[in-house]
Tab-separated table of C-alpha atoms and ligand atoms in Angstrom:
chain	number	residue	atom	x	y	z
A	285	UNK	CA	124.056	120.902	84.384
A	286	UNK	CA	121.218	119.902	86.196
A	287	UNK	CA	120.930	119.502	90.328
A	288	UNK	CA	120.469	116.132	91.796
A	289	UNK	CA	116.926	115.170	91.758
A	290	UNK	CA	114.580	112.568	92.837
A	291	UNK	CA	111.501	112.289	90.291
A	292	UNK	CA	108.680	109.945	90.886
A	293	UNK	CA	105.802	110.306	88.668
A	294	UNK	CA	101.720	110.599	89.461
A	295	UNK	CA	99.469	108.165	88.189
A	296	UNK	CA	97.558	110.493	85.538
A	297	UNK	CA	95.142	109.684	83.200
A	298	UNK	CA	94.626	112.303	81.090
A	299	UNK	CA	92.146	112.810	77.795
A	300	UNK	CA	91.797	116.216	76.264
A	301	UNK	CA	89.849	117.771	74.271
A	302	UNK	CA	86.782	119.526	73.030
A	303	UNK	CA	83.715	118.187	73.407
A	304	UNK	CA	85.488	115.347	75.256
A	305	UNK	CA	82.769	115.086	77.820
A	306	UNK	CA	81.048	112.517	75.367
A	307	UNK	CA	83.942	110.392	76.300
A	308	UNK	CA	83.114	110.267	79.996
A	309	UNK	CA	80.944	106.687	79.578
A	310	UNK	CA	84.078	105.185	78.573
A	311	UNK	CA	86.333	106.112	80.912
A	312	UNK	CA	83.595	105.166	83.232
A	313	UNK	CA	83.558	101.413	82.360
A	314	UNK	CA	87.260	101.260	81.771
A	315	UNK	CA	87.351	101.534	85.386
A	316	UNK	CA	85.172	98.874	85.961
A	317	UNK	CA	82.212	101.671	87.728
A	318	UNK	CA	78.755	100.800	87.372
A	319	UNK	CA	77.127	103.021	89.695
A	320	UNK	CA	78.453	106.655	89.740
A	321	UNK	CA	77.503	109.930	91.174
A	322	UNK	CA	77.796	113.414	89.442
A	323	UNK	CA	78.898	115.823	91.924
A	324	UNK	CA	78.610	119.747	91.218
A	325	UNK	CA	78.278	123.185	93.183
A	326	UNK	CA	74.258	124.240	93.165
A	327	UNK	CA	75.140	126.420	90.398
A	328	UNK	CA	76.343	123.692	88.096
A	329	UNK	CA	73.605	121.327	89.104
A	330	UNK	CA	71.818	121.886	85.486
A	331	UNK	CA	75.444	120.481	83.921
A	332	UNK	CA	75.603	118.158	86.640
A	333	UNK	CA	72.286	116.846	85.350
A	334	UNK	CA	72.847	116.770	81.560
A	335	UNK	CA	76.197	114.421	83.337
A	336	UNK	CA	74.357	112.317	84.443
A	337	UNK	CA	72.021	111.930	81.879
A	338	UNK	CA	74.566	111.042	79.359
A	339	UNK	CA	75.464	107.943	81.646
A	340	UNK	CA	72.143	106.442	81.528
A	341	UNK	CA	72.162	103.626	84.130
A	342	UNK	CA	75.513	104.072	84.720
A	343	UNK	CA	74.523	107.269	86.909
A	344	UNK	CA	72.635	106.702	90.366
A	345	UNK	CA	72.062	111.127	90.423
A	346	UNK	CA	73.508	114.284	91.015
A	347	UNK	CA	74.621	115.321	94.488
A	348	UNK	CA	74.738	119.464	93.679
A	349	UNK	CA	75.563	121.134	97.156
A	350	UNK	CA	79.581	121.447	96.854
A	351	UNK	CA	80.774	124.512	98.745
A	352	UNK	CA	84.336	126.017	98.919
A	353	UNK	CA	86.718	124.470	101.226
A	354	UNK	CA	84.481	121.554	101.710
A	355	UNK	CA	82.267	121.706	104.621
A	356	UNK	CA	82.745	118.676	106.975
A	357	UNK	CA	78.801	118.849	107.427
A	358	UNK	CA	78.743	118.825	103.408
A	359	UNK	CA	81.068	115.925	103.094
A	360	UNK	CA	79.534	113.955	105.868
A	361	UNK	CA	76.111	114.673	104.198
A	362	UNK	CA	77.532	113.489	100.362
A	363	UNK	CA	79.331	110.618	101.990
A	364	UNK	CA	76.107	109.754	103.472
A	365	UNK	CA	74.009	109.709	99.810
A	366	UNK	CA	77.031	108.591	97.800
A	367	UNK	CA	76.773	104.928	100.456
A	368	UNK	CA	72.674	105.410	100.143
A	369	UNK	CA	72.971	104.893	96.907
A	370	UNK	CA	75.425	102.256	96.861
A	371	UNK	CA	78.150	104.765	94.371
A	372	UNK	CA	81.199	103.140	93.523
A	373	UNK	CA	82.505	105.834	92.004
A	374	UNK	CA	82.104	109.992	91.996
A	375	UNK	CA	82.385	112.112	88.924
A	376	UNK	CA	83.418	115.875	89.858
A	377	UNK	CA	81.717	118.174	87.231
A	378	UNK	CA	83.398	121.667	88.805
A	379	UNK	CA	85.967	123.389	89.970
A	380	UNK	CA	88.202	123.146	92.726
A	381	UNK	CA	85.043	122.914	95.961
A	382	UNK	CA	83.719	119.742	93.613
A	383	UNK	CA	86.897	117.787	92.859
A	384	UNK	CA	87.627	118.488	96.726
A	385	UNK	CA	83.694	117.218	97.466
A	386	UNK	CA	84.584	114.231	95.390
A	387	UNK	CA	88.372	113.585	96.966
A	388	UNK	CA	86.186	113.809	100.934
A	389	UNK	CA	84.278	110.897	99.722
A	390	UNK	CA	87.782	109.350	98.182
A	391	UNK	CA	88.977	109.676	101.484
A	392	UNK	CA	86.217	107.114	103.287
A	393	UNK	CA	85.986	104.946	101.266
A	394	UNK	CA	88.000	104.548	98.620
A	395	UNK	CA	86.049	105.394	95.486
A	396	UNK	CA	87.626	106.546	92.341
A	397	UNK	CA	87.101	109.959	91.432
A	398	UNK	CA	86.079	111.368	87.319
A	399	UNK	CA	86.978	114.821	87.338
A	400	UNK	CA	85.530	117.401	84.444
A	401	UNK	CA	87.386	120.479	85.456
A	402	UNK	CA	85.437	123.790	84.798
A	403	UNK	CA	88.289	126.347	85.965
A	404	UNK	CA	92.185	126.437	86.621
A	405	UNK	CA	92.468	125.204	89.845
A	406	UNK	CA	93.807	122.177	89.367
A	407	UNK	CA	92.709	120.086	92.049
A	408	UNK	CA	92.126	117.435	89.419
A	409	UNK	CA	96.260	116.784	89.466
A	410	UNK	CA	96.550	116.479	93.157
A	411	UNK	CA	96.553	114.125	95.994
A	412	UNK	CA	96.008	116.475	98.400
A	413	UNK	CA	92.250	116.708	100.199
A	414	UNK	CA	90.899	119.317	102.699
A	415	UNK	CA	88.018	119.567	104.820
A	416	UNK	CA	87.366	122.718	106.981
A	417	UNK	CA	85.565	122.357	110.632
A	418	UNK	CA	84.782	124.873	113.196
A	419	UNK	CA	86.420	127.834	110.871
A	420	UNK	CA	89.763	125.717	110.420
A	421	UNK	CA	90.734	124.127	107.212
A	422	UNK	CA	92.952	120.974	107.474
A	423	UNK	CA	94.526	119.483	104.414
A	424	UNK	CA	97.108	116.135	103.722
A	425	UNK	CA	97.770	114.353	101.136
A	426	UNK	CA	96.456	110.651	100.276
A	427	UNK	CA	97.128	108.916	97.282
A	428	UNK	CA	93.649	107.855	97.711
A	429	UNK	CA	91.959	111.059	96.576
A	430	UNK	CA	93.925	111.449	92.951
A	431	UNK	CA	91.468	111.508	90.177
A	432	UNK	CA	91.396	108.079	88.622
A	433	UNK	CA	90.988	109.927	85.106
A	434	UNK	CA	90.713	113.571	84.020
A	435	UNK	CA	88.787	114.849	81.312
A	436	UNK	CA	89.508	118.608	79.972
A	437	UNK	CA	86.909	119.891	77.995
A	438	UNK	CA	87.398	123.433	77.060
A	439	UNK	CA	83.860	124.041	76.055
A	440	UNK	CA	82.765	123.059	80.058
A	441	UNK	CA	84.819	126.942	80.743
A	442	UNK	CA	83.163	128.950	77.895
A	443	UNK	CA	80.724	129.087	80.946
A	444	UNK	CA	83.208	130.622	83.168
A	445	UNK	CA	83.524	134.233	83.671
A	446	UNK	CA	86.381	136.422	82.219
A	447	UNK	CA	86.641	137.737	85.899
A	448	UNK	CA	86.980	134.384	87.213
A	449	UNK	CA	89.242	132.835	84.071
A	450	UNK	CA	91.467	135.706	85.225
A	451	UNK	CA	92.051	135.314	88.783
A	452	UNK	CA	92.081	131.443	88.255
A	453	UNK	CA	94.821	131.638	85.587
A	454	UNK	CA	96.557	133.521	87.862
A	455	UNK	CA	95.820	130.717	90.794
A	456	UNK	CA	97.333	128.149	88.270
A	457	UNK	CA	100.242	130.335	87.631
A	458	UNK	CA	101.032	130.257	90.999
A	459	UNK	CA	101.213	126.409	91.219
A	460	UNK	CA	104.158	126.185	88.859
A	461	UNK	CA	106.136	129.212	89.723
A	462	UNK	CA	106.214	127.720	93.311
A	463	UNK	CA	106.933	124.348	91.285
A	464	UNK	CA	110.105	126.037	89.483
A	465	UNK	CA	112.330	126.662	93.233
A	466	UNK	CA	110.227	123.875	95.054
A	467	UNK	CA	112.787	121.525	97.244
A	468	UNK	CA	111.511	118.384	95.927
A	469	UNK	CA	111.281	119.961	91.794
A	470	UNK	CA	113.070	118.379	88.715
A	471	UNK	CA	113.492	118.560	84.900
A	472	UNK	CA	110.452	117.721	84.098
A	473	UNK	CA	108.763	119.100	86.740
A	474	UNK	CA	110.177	123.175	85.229
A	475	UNK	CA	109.498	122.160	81.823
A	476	UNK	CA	105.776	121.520	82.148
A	477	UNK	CA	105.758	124.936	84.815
A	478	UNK	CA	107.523	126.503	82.028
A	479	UNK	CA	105.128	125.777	79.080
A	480	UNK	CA	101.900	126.091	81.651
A	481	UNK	CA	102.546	129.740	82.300
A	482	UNK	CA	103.747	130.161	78.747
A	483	UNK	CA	100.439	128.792	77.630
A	484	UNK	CA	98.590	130.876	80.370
A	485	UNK	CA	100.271	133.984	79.892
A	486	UNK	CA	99.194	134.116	76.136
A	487	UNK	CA	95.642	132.733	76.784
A	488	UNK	CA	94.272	134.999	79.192
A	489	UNK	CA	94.536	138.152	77.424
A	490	UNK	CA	93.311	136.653	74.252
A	491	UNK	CA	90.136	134.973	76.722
A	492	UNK	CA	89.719	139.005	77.953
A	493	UNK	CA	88.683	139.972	74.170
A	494	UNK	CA	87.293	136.833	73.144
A	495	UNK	CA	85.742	134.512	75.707
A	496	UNK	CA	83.985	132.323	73.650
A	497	UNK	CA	86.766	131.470	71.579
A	498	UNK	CA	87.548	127.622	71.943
A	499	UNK	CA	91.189	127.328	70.549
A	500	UNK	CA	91.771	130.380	73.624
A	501	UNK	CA	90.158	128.264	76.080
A	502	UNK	CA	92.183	125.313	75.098
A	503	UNK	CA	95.044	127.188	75.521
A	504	UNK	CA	94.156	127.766	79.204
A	505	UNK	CA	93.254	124.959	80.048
A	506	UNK	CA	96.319	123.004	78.624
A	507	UNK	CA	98.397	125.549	81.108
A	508	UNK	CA	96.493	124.881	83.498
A	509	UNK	CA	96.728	121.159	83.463
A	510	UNK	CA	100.697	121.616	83.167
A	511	UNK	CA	100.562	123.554	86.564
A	512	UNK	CA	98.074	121.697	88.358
A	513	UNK	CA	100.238	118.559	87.705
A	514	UNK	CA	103.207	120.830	89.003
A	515	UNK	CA	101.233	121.481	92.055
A	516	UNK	CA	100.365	117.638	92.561
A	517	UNK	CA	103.750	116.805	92.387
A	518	UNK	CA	105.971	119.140	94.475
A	519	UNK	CA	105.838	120.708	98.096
A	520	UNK	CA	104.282	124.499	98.052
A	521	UNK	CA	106.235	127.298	99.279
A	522	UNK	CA	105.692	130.427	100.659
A	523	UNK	CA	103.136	131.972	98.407
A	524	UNK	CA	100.675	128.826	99.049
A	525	UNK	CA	101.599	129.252	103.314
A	526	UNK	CA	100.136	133.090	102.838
A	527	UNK	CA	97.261	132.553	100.833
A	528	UNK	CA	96.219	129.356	103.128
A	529	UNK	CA	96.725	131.613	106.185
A	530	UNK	CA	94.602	135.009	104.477
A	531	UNK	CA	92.063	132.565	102.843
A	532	UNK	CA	91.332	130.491	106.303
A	533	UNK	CA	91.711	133.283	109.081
A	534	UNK	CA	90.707	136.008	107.063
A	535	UNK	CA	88.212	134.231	104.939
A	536	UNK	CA	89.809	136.382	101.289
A	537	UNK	CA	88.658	134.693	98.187
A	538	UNK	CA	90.845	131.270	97.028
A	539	UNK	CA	91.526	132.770	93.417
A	540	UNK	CA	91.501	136.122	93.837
A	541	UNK	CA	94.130	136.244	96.588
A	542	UNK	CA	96.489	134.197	94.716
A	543	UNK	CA	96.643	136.334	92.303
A	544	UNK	CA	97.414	139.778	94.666
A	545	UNK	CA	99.579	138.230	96.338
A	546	UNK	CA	101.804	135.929	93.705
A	547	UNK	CA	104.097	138.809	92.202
A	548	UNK	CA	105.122	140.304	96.038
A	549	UNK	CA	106.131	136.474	96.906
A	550	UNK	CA	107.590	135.900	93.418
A	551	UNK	CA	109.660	139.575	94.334
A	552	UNK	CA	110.569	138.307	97.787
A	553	UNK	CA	111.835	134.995	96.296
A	554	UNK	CA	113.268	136.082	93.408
A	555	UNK	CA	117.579	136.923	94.609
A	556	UNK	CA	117.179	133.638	96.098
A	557	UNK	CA	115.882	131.598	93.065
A	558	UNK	CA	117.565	132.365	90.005
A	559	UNK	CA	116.725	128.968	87.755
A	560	UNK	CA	113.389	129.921	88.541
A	561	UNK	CA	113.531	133.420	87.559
A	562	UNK	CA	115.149	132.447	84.270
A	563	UNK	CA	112.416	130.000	83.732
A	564	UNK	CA	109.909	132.899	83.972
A	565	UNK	CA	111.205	135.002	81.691
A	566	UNK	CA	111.880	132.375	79.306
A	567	UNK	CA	108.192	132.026	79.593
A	568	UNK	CA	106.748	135.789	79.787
A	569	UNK	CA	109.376	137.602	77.593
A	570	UNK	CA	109.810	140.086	80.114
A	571	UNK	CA	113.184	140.681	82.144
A	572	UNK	CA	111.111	140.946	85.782
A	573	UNK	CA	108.614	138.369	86.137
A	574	UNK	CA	107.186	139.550	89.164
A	575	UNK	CA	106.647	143.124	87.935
A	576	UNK	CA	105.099	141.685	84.601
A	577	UNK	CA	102.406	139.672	86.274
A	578	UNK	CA	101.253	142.271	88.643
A	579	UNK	CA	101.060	144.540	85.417
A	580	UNK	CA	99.247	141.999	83.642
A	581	UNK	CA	96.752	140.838	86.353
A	582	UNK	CA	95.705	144.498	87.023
A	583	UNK	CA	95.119	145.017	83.360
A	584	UNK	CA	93.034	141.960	82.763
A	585	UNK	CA	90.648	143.664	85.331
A	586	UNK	CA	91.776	141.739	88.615
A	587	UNK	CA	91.630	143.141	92.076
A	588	UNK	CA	95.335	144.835	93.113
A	589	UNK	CA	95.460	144.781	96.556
A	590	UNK	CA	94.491	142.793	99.612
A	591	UNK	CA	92.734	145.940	100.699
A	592	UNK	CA	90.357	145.168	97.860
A	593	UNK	CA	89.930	142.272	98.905
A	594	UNK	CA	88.770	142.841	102.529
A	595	UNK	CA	91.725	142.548	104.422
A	596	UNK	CA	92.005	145.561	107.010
A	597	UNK	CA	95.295	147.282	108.048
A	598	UNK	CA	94.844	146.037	111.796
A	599	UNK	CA	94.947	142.238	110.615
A	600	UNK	CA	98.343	142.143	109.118
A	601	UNK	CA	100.455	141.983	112.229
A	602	UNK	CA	98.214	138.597	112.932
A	603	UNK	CA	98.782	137.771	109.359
A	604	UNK	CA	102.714	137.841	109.689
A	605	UNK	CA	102.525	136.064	112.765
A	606	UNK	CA	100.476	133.035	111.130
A	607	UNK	CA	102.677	132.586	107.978
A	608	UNK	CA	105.860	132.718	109.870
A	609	UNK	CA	104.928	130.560	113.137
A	610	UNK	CA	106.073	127.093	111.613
A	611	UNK	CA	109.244	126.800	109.796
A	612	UNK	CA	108.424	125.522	105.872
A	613	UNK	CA	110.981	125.048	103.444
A	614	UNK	CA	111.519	128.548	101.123
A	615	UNK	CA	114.445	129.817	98.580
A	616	UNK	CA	114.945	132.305	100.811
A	617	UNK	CA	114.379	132.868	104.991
A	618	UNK	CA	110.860	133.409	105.832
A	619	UNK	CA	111.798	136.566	108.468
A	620	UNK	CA	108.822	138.610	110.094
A	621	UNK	CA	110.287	141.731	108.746
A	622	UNK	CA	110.493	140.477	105.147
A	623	UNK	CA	107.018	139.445	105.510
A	624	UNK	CA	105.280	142.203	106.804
A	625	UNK	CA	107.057	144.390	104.018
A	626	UNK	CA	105.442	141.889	101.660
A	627	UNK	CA	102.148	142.276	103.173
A	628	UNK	CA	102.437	145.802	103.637
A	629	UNK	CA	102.953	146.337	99.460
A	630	UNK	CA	100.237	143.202	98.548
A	631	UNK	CA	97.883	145.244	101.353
A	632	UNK	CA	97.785	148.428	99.169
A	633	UNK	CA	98.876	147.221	95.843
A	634	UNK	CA	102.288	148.831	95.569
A	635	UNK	CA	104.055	148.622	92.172
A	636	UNK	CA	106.964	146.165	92.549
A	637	UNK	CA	109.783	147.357	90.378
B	886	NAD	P1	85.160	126.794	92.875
B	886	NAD	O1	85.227	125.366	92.545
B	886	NAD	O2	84.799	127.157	94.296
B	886	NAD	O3	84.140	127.523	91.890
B	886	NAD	C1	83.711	128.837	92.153
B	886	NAD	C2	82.326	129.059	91.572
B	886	NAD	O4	82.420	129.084	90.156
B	886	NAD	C3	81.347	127.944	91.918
B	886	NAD	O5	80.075	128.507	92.159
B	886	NAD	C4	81.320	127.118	90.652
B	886	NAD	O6	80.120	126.412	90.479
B	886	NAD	C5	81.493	128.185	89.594
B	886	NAD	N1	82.068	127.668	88.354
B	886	NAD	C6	83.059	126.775	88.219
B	886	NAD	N2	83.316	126.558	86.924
B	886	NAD	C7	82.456	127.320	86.223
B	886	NAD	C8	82.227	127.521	84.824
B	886	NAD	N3	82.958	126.912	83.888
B	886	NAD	N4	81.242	128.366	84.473
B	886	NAD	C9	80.523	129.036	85.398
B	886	NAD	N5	80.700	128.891	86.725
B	886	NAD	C10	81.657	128.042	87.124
B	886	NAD	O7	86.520	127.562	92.545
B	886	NAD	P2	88.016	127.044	92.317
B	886	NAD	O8	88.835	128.252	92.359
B	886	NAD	O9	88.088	126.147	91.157
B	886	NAD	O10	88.304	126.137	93.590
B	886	NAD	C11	88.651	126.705	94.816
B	886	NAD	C12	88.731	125.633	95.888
B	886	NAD	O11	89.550	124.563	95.455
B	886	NAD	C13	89.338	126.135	97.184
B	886	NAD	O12	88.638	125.559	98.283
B	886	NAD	C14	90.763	125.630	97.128
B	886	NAD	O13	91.346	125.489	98.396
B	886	NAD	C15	90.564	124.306	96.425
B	886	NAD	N6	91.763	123.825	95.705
B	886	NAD	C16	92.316	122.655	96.116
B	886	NAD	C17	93.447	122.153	95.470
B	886	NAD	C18	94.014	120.838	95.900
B	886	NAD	O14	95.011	120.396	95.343
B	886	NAD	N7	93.430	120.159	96.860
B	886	NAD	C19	94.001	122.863	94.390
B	886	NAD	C20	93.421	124.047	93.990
B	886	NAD	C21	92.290	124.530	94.646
C-alpha cells in the first residue's frame, strides 16, 4: 500500500536520442526564439561553435566562459552580452556550470533556456539556480530557470572522460537515492529513481571498458535523465546538505565528492529508510546498497576518501558543525555524533559493511 502523497508534475520537454542535436533548430522555433545564444565552458567553446553554426541566423554567438558554481561576475558579464545582443533565448551546450550560466540569465530576465547536456548532472531537470559571491554559494528555486526543452544526445558525452562519466554517474545516483526517502517523494517519483540507478549501475562499468560505445552512453544518460528529474522534483536530504557544505567551505570537487560521500550517508540513512533500501537493491542486485556502491565506485577508478580529495583532518569538526547548524528534513536525526562518525569513515575511506 502506498503512503499518502502529493505529486505535481514538472513541465519537461524531453527529446532523446543520438545525433539529436540536429533537432535543436526545431525546438528552437517551436518556441517562438529567433535570436539565441550558445552558452559553453571555454573548453567546449569549439562545440559551442559548431551550435551555433547549425542555427544559422537563428544564433546571435557563443558566450564560452561558464565556470563552476557560476560566478556572479560571470553571470553579470553573460547577462550583460546575452541583452547586447538582444538574445531571447540561451542554449546550454555543457554540463552542470553551463545549464547553471544559462538558468543566471533565466533568472533576469526571463529567457527560455535549450539545454544539450554533456554529463550526469542533471541540472537540465531542475528549477533550482545558484550563483556564488564573495566565496558563498546561494541557491533557490524559480520556476523561471527550468529548461524550456532538453535535448540528450549521447554522442555530445563520447567526449567525456571515463574519470569524469564515473564520478558524475555517481553524482546522478545520488539525486534519486535521496529522491527514494525524500519527504515530498511519490510513486512515480521511486520508479523513475529506481530504473535511473538501474540504468546507471549497468552503464558505467560497461562505459569503463568501452567508452566510445553509443548504446553504453545511452544507457547513462537515460539514468541520468530519470535522476535528474528526481532531483528537480523532490527536496534533497542529507547527502546534498554535506556535499553543499564540503564543496562551498572546503572548495572539494562537485562530482567527485558526491560520490565519496553517497554510500556513508546512504549507511547512516539506511535503518531509517527501508522502502528506499528495498528500492536499491531491487535496482543493484546486491543485499547492502551502500556497501555495493562504495565497492563499485572504487573499482571504476574513483577517489575513496575525502582525504583524497583535499579535505584535512583539522576541518572536520567545522564540517560537522556546518551540516548540522540548521535543522533539514532527514529519515533519520541529523546528530553531531552521527555525523562526525560519518565524516570520520568518508575522511579515510573506511569500508562500510
Ligand atoms: P561541469 O559542468 O562543471 O563540467 C566540468 C568540466 O567538464 C567542464 O570543463 C566542462 O566543459 C567539461 N565537460 C562537460 N561535458 C564534457 C564532455 N562531454 N566532454 C568533455 N568535457 C566535458 O560539471 P558538472 O558536474 O556537470 O556540473 C557541476 C556544477 O553543476 C556544480 O556547480 C553543481 O553545483 C551544479 N549542479 C547544479 C544542479 C542544479 O539543479 N542546479 C544540479 C547538478 C549540478
Amino acid at each position: 500500500m502506498p503512503s499518502p502523497f502529493f505529486y505535481q508534475s514538472l513541465p519537461m520537454r524531453v527529446s532523446f536520442g543520438a545525433g539529436y542535436r540536429s533537432k535543436l533548430a526545431d525546438e528552437v522555433n517551436r518556441l517562438g526564439l529567433r535570436k539565441v545564444l550558445v552558452l559553453a565552458t571555454e573548453f567546449q567553446a569549439g562545440l559551442a561553435q559548431e551550435i551555433s553554426d547549425s542555427l544559422g541566423e537563428l544564433s546571435v554567438g557563443v558566450y564560452s566562459k561558464a565556470e563552476m558554481h557560476v560566478p556572479i561576475e560571470t553571470a553579470r558579464d553573460a547577462q550583460r552580452c546575452a541583452t547586447e545582443a538582444g538574445a531571447d533565448g540561451c542554449i546550454a551546450v555543457g554540463g552542470g556550470s553551463t545549464t547553471g550560466l544559462g538558468k543566471a540569465i533565466a533568472l533576469e530576465y526571463g529567457t527560455p533556456i535549450i539545454a544539450l547536456p554533456t554529463t550526469y548532472a542533471g541540472s537540465e531537470m531542475t528549477p533550482v539556480w545558484g550563483l556564488t559571491a564573495d566565496g558563498e554559494k546561494k541557491t533557490g528555486k524559480d520556476p523561471r530557470v527550468l529548461p524550456a526543452s532538453v535535448i540528450y544526445d549521447p554522442e555530445l558525452t563520447l567526449s567525456l572522460p571515463v574519470d569524469m562519466s564515473v564520478t558524475s554517474g555517481f553524482n546522478a545516483i545520488a539525486h534519486a537515492v535521496e529522491a527514494l526517502y525524500a519527504p515530498d517523494g511519490s510513486p512515480i517519483i521511486s520508479l523513475m529513481a529506481e530504473e535511473g540507478v538501474r540504468a546507471l549501475v549497468t552503464a558505467l562499468p560497461n562505459i569503463t571498458q568501452n567508452p566510445q560505445h553509443i548504446g553504453h552512453r545511452s544507457d547513462a544518460l537515460y539514468g541520468a535523465w530519470l535522476c535528474g528529474a528526481t532531483l528537480g522534483a523532490t527536496t534533497m536530504s542529507l547527502h546534498h546538505k554535506l556535499c553543499h557544505t564540503l564543496g562551498g567551505t572546503f572548495n572539494l570537487p562537485h562530482a567527485e565528492t558526491h560520490t565519496v560521500v553517497l554510500p556513508y550517508a546512504l549507511a547512516y540513512n539506511a535503518p531509517s529508510a527501508p522502502g528506499a533500501v528495498e528500492a536499491l537493491r531491487r535496482a543493484t542486485g546486491a543485499q547492502n546498497p551502500a556497501a555495493y556502491l562504495r565497492d563499485l565506485s572504487i573499482k571504476l577508478g574513483a577517489p575513496a576518501s575525502l582525504r583524497e580529495l583535499g579535505l584535512s583532518a583539522e576541518n572536520l569538526e567545522r564540517a560537522v558543525a556546518l551540516a548540522t547548524r540548521n535543522p533539514y528534513a532527514n529519515p533519520r536525526d541529523v546528530t553531531q555524533e552521527g555525523i562526525r562518525r560519518l565524516l570520520t569513515a568518508a575522511l579515510h575511506g573506511e569500508p562500510i559493511t
